[in-house]
Amino acid sequence: MYYRMKWSAFYLAFIWAIASQAPSSIAFADVNDGTPMLPQGKNATALVDKLIGRVNSLDCYKFDASLEARTGNKTSKASGTFYFKPTNAVRVEVKKYGSKSGSILVRSQDGKIRGKGGPQMMGMKMTLSPDSRLLRMPNGLSAVECDLGSLLKKLRKEAGSGLKLVSTEQPMQIEGLGTRAIVIESQRTDDASDAVVDRVYIDPSQKLPLQWDMFENGKFWSRSKFQNFQSNMHLDDSEFSL
């Protein structure tokens, strides 16, 4: 029973290991409100296609990420570093998440997924199936499908599933970020509110996500932040195996 509890705790670690006219300023008061920031935004499907192309040009890359998700009145937080190699290899290093800190998750180019616990979990290793529900993060995404290309393709796919994609005409000054960003929203069209499902803030110079907010039933659900991008770097295959 003791070891079964330890294995379960280790699985949970990976759930978290795992967004020319004068610019305007908008108040960033959307934490509890999925009301569209862009009720009259322009169609963003072509823009998202360009962003996907941009990510595909990065070759190997890494970034630091932080995640918070709200369930009722409780907010959980985690942070880590993500590595991606175009062979579909993924590595996630959990930086801070309680006793799960220091855990590692990898997907090798053959699709095999392995995990290793941090110091407080005695470095235990295991193999996970790609469709394991235990790889699902609280925002519904799989920890092994959180590379930028997969996230943007998910957003693009929403345009063909009853949602519309809209964006700002120009970068806007976002108070909550303290910088200018291109804002993209996926909005529902099946009700009068046009409630937002995803809201993504794009760095206008790098053409990469800065922050990704998700909403459910018009309420804030999850926020991911992306920092310290490094691209066109050398990543050895050994870094994607355990």
Short mmCIF file of C-alpha atoms in Angstrom, two decimals:
data_model
loop_
_atom_site.label_atom_id
_atom_site.label_comp_id
_atom_site.label_asym_id
_atom_site.label_seq_id
_atom_site.Cartn_x
_atom_site.Cartn_y
_atom_site.Cartn_z
CA MET A 1 0.00 0.00 0.00
CA TYR A 2 2.88 2.35 0.87
CA TYR A 3 4.55 1.88 -2.51
CA ARG A 4 1.25 2.28 -4.33
CA MET A 5 0.82 5.67 -2.64
CA LYS A 6 4.38 6.65 -3.63
CA TRP A 7 3.76 5.69 -7.26
CA SER A 8 0.54 7.71 -7.31
CA ALA A 9 2.31 10.73 -5.89
CA PHE A 10 4.97 10.46 -8.55
CA TYR A 11 2.40 10.32 -11.35
CA LEU A 12 0.82 13.50 -10.03
CA ALA A 13 4.16 15.29 -10.28
CA PHE A 14 3.95 15.28 -14.01
CA ILE A 15 0.45 16.65 -14.16
CA TRP A 16 2.03 19.93 -13.19
CA ALA A 17 5.38 19.63 -14.88
CA ILE A 18 4.46 20.73 -16.89
CA ALA A 19 0.27 31.74 -23.59
CA SER A 20 1.78 51.66 -36.98
CA GLN A 21 -1.20 53.19 -35.05
CA ALA A 22 -0.35 54.34 -31.56
CA PRO A 23 -0.57 51.40 -29.19
CA SER A 24 -3.48 51.49 -26.77
CA SER A 25 -3.61 50.37 -23.15
CA ILE A 26 -6.15 47.92 -21.80
CA ALA A 27 -6.87 46.98 -18.22
CA PHE A 28 -5.95 43.39 -17.51
CA ALA A 29 -8.92 42.51 -15.31
CA ASP A 30 -9.85 39.17 -16.82
CA VAL A 31 -8.96 36.67 -14.12
CA ASN A 32 -12.60 35.91 -13.32
CA ASP A 33 -14.17 37.09 -16.55
CA GLY A 34 -14.19 35.38 -19.94
CA THR A 35 -15.86 38.33 -21.64
CA PRO A 36 -14.10 38.97 -24.99
CA MET A 37 -11.35 41.53 -24.91
CA LEU A 38 -11.73 41.72 -28.70
CA PRO A 39 -15.44 41.80 -29.58
CA GLN A 40 -14.58 43.30 -32.98
CA GLY A 41 -11.22 41.62 -33.59
CA LYS A 42 -10.02 40.63 -37.05
CA ASN A 43 -9.88 37.04 -38.25
CA ALA A 44 -6.72 35.45 -36.80
CA THR A 45 -6.47 32.13 -38.64
CA ALA A 46 -3.77 33.38 -41.03
CA LEU A 47 -1.83 34.86 -38.11
CA VAL A 48 -1.92 31.58 -36.19
CA ASP A 49 -0.67 29.75 -39.31
CA LYS A 50 2.28 32.16 -39.43
CA LEU A 51 3.01 31.58 -35.76
CA ILE A 52 3.04 27.82 -36.33
CA GLY A 53 5.50 28.34 -39.17
CA ARG A 54 7.64 30.49 -36.89
CA VAL A 55 7.78 27.78 -34.22
CA ASN A 56 8.62 25.13 -36.83
CA SER A 57 11.66 27.21 -37.80
CA LEU A 58 13.14 27.17 -34.29
CA ASP A 59 14.74 23.72 -34.52
CA CYS A 60 15.64 22.66 -30.95
CA TYR A 61 14.44 25.05 -28.27
CA LYS A 62 13.77 25.47 -24.56
CA PHE A 63 11.80 27.82 -22.34
CA ASP A 64 10.86 28.28 -18.70
CA ALA A 65 7.17 27.96 -17.91
CA SER A 66 4.90 28.59 -14.95
CA LEU A 67 1.35 27.33 -14.55
CA GLU A 68 -1.49 28.22 -12.24
CA ALA A 69 -4.94 26.66 -12.28
CA ARG A 70 -8.01 27.49 -10.26
CA THR A 71 -10.49 24.99 -8.90
CA GLY A 72 -13.19 26.68 -6.85
CA ASN A 73 -11.39 28.97 -4.40
CA LYS A 74 -8.12 27.07 -4.61
CA THR A 75 -5.23 28.03 -6.90
CA SER A 76 -2.35 25.62 -7.50
CA LYS A 77 1.01 26.66 -8.95
CA ALA A 78 4.02 24.95 -10.51
CA SER A 79 7.03 25.84 -12.64
CA GLY A 80 9.53 24.04 -14.83
CA THR A 81 11.71 24.05 -17.92
CA PHE A 82 10.60 22.56 -21.24
CA TYR A 83 12.89 21.24 -24.01
CA PHE A 84 11.80 20.27 -27.51
CA LYS A 85 13.59 18.58 -30.40
CA PRO A 86 11.96 18.38 -33.88
CA THR A 87 12.10 14.57 -33.74
CA ASN A 88 9.09 15.01 -31.38
CA ALA A 89 11.33 14.51 -28.37
CA VAL A 90 10.26 16.31 -25.19
CA ARG A 91 11.86 16.88 -21.81
CA VAL A 92 10.16 18.57 -18.85
CA GLU A 93 12.09 19.40 -15.68
CA VAL A 94 9.86 20.23 -12.72
CA LYS A 95 11.45 23.12 -10.81
CA LYS A 96 8.98 23.88 -8.04
CA TYR A 97 5.96 21.86 -7.03
CA GLY A 98 6.27 20.82 -3.42
CA SER A 99 7.69 17.34 -2.91
CA LYS A 100 7.62 16.78 -6.69
CA SER A 101 10.32 19.39 -7.29
CA GLY A 102 13.23 17.99 -9.27
CA SER A 103 11.17 15.38 -11.14
CA ILE A 104 11.82 14.81 -14.86
CA LEU A 105 9.55 13.65 -17.68
CA VAL A 106 10.87 12.71 -21.13
CA ARG A 107 9.39 11.52 -24.41
CA SER A 108 12.02 10.05 -26.75
CA GLN A 109 11.75 10.21 -30.53
CA ASP A 110 10.26 6.70 -30.60
CA GLY A 111 7.35 7.97 -28.48
CA LYS A 112 8.37 6.20 -25.27
CA ILE A 113 7.55 8.23 -22.17
CA ARG A 114 9.62 7.88 -19.01
CA GLY A 115 9.57 9.64 -15.67
CA LYS A 116 12.00 10.08 -12.81
CA GLY A 117 11.10 11.39 -9.38
CA GLY A 118 12.97 14.18 -7.62
CA PRO A 119 15.07 13.91 -4.45
CA GLN A 120 12.04 13.68 -2.16
CA MET A 121 10.68 10.84 -4.30
CA MET A 122 13.94 8.89 -4.18
CA GLY A 123 14.55 9.19 -7.92
CA MET A 124 12.05 6.45 -8.81
CA LYS A 125 11.70 5.75 -12.55
CA MET A 126 8.69 4.50 -14.52
CA THR A 127 7.25 4.17 -18.02
CA LEU A 128 3.97 5.94 -18.87
CA SER A 129 1.57 5.29 -21.74
CA PRO A 130 1.01 8.26 -24.12
CA ASP A 131 -2.75 8.28 -23.47
CA SER A 132 -2.52 7.95 -19.70
CA ARG A 133 -5.05 10.20 -18.01
CA LEU A 134 -2.38 10.80 -15.38
CA LEU A 135 -0.46 12.88 -17.91
CA ARG A 136 -3.34 15.31 -18.15
CA MET A 137 -2.77 18.69 -16.57
CA PRO A 138 -5.63 20.49 -14.78
CA ASN A 139 -6.27 22.56 -17.93
CA GLY A 140 -6.93 19.37 -19.89
CA LEU A 141 -3.67 19.36 -21.86
CA SER A 142 -1.21 16.50 -21.86
CA ALA A 143 2.20 17.25 -20.36
CA VAL A 144 3.85 15.64 -23.39
CA GLU A 145 1.89 17.79 -25.84
CA CYS A 146 2.74 21.19 -24.41
CA ASP A 147 5.37 22.17 -26.98
CA LEU A 148 4.59 25.45 -28.71
CA GLY A 149 3.71 23.83 -32.03
CA SER A 150 1.13 21.53 -30.44
CA LEU A 151 -0.41 24.38 -28.45
CA LEU A 152 -0.75 26.62 -31.51
CA LYS A 153 -2.14 23.78 -33.63
CA LYS A 154 -4.75 23.20 -30.93
CA LEU A 155 -5.68 26.87 -31.17
CA ARG A 156 -5.85 26.70 -34.97
CA LYS A 157 -8.05 23.60 -34.81
CA GLU A 158 -10.60 25.48 -32.72
CA ALA A 159 -11.41 27.60 -35.77
CA GLY A 160 -12.99 24.54 -37.35
CA SER A 161 -14.90 23.34 -34.29
CA GLY A 162 -17.49 26.05 -33.74
CA LEU A 163 -15.13 28.71 -32.41
CA LYS A 164 -13.80 31.83 -34.08
CA LEU A 165 -10.24 33.15 -33.86
CA VAL A 166 -9.76 36.91 -33.66
CA SER A 167 -6.77 39.15 -32.94
CA THR A 168 -5.79 42.77 -32.47
CA GLU A 169 -4.77 44.80 -35.52
CA GLN A 170 -1.62 46.03 -33.76
CA PRO A 171 0.32 45.16 -30.60
CA MET A 172 -1.33 46.65 -27.53
CA GLN A 173 0.10 47.74 -24.19
CA ILE A 174 -1.04 45.12 -21.67
CA GLU A 175 -1.03 46.38 -18.10
CA GLY A 176 -0.84 42.92 -16.58
CA LEU A 177 2.24 42.04 -18.61
CA GLY A 178 3.94 45.42 -18.52
CA THR A 179 4.67 45.21 -22.24
CA ARG A 180 3.06 45.33 -25.67
CA ALA A 181 1.60 42.17 -27.13
CA ILE A 182 -0.59 40.89 -29.93
CA VAL A 183 -3.75 39.44 -28.40
CA ILE A 184 -5.48 36.40 -29.90
CA GLU A 185 -8.78 35.02 -28.66
CA SER A 186 -10.79 31.94 -29.51
CA GLN A 187 -14.44 32.75 -28.86
CA ARG A 188 -17.59 30.68 -28.73
CA THR A 189 -20.20 31.52 -31.35
CA ASP A 190 -22.96 29.24 -30.07
CA ASP A 191 -24.29 31.65 -27.44
CA ALA A 192 -25.01 35.34 -27.10
CA SER A 193 -21.99 36.06 -24.91
CA ASP A 194 -19.24 34.95 -27.32
CA ALA A 195 -17.39 33.72 -24.22
CA VAL A 196 -13.62 33.34 -24.56
CA VAL A 197 -12.07 29.85 -24.48
CA ASP A 198 -8.39 30.78 -25.00
CA ARG A 199 -6.65 34.14 -24.80
CA VAL A 200 -3.04 34.22 -25.99
CA TYR A 201 -0.55 37.09 -25.74
CA ILE A 202 2.13 37.06 -28.44
CA ASP A 203 5.48 38.84 -28.29
CA PRO A 204 5.37 41.06 -31.42
CA SER A 205 9.13 40.82 -32.03
CA GLN A 206 9.76 37.12 -31.35
CA LYS A 207 6.33 35.99 -32.59
CA LEU A 208 6.12 33.57 -29.66
CA PRO A 209 3.62 33.25 -26.79
CA LEU A 210 4.19 35.25 -23.61
CA GLN A 211 1.09 34.10 -21.76
CA TRP A 212 -1.79 31.69 -22.39
CA ASP A 213 -5.05 31.97 -20.46
CA MET A 214 -7.82 29.39 -20.60
CA PHE A 215 -11.45 29.81 -19.58
CA GLU A 216 -14.31 27.44 -18.88
CA ASN A 217 -17.94 28.54 -18.97
CA GLY A 218 -16.83 32.15 -19.05
CA LYS A 219 -14.64 31.86 -15.93
CA PHE A 220 -10.87 31.90 -15.56
CA TRP A 221 -9.44 28.40 -15.40
CA SER A 222 -5.74 28.31 -16.13
CA ARG A 223 -2.77 30.56 -16.92
CA SER A 224 0.60 29.60 -18.41
CA LYS A 225 3.54 31.98 -18.79
CA PHE A 226 6.54 31.46 -21.08
CA GLN A 227 9.95 33.05 -20.51
CA ASN A 228 13.64 32.78 -21.41
CA PHE A 229 13.27 31.30 -24.89
CA GLN A 230 16.38 29.80 -26.44
CA SER A 231 16.26 28.35 -29.94
CA ASN A 232 18.52 26.68 -32.52
CA MET A 233 20.43 25.05 -29.70
CA HIS A 234 22.10 21.65 -29.59
CA LEU A 235 20.17 19.01 -27.67
CA ASP A 236 21.64 15.51 -27.58
CA ASP A 237 19.31 12.51 -27.86
CA SER A 238 20.60 11.30 -24.49
CA GLU A 239 18.76 14.22 -22.85
CA PHE A 240 15.45 12.64 -23.93
CA SER A 241 15.95 9.26 -22.32
CA LEU A 242 15.95 8.02 -18.73
#
